[in-house]
Backbone as a ProteinNet text record, in pm:
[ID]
protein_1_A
[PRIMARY]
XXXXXXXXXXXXXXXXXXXXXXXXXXXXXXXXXXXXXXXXXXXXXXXXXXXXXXXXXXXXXXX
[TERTIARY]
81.9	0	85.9	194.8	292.7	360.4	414.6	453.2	387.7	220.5	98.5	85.3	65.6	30.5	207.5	302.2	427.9	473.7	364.4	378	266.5	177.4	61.5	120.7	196	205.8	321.4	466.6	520.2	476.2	349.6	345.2	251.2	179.1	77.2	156.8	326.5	361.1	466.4	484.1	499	406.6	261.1	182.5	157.5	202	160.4	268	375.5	512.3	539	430.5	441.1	511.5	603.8	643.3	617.3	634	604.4	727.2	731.4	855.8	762.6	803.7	764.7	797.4	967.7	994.2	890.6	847.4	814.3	627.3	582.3	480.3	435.7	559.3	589.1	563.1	591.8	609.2	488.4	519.5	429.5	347.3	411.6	307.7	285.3	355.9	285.7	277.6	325.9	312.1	128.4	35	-131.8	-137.8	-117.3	-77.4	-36.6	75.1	211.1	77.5	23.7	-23	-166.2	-212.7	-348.2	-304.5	-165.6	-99.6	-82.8	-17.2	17.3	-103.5	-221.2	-333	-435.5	-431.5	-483.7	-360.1	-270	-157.8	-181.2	-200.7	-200.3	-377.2	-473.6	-615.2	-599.3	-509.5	-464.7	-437.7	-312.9	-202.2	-343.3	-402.2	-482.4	-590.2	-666	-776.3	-656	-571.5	-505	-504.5	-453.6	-378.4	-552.9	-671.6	-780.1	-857	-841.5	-867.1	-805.6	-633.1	-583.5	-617.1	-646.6	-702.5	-830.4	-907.5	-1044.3	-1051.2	-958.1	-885.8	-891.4	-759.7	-741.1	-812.4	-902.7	-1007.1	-1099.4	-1154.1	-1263.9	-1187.2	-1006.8	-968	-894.8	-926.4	-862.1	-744.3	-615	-487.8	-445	-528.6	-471.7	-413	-462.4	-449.4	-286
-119.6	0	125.5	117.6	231.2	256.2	182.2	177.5	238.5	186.7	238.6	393.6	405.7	573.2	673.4	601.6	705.7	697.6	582.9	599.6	719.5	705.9	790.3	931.2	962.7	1080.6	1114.7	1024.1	1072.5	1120	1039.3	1064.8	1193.3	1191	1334.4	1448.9	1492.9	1604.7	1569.8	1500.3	1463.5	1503.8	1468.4	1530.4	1664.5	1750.5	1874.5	1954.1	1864.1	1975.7	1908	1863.2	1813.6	1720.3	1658.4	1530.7	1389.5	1317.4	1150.5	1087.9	974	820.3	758.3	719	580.9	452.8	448.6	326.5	310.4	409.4	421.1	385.4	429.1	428.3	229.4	204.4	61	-48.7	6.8	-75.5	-172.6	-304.6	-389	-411.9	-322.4	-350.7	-185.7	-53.9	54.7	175.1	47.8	171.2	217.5	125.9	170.3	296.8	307.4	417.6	512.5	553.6	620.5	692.1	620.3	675.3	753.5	686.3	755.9	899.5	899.3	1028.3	1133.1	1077.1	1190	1245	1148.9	1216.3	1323.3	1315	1397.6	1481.3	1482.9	1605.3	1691.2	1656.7	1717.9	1818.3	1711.6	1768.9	1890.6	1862.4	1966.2	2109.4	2064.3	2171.5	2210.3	2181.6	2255.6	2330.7	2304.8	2377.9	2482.4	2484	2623.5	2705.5	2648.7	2761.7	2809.1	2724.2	2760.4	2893.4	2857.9	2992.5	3081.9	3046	3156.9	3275	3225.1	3259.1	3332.4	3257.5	3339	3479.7	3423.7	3553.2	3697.5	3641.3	3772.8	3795.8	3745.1	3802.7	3872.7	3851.3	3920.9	4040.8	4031.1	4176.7	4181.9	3990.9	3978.5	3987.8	4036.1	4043.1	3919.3	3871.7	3753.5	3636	3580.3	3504.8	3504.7
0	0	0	112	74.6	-100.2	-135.7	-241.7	-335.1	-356	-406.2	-399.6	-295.4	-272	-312.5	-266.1	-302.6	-397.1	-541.2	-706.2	-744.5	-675.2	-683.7	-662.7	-549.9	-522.2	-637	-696.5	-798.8	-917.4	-903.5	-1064.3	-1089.6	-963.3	-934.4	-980.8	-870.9	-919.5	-1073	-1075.7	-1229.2	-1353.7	-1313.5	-1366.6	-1375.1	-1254.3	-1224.6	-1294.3	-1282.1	-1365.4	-1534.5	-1570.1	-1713.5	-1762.1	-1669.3	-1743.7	-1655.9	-1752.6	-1749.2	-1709	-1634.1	-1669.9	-1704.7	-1807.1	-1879.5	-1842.5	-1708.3	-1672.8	-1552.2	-1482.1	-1353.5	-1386.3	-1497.8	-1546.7	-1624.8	-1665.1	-1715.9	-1564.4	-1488	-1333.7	-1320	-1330.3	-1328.3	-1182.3	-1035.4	-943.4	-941.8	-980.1	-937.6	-1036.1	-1172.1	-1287.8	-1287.2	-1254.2	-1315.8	-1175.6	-1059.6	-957.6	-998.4	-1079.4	-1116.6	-1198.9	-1298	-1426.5	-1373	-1285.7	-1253.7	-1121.8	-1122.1	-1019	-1146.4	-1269.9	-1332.3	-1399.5	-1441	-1515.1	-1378.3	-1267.5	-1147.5	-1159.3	-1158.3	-1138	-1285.7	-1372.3	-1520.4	-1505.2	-1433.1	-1464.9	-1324.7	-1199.8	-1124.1	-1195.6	-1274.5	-1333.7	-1418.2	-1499.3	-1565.4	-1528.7	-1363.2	-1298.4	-1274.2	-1188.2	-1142.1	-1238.7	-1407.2	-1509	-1548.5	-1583.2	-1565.8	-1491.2	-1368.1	-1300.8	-1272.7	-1321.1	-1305.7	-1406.7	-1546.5	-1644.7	-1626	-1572.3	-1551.9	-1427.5	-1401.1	-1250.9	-1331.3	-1383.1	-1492.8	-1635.9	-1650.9	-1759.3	-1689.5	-1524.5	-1456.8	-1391.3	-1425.8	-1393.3	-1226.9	-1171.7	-1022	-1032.1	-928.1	-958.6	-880.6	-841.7	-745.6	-858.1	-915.1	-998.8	-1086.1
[MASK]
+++++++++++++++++++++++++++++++++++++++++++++++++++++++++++++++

């Protein structure tokens, strides 16, 4: 289960900073983990750049 969750969590900010391993992703007990971290880190990275976007089209400086 550890193993599980600390492929999950690589591949999350892997996802979040745009790149992939493909060996780590290949991993026959924690590549399907790895892969479902980087596609939540990627759909992450894309809500933030999302609203950061909509931030600054409604004129917020926060964003």
């Amino acid at each position: 289960m550890d193993d599980a969750l600390a492929a999950y969590g690589s591949g999350h900010a892997d996802g979040m900073a745009g790149r992939h391993d493909a060996g780590r992703a290949g991993d026959a007990e924690t590549g399907a983990d790895y892969r479902v971290g980087v596609v939540d880190g990627q759909l992450a990275a894309f809500e933030e750049a999302l609203i950061a976007a909509i931030r600054k089209a409604m004129g917020d400086r926060r964003g």
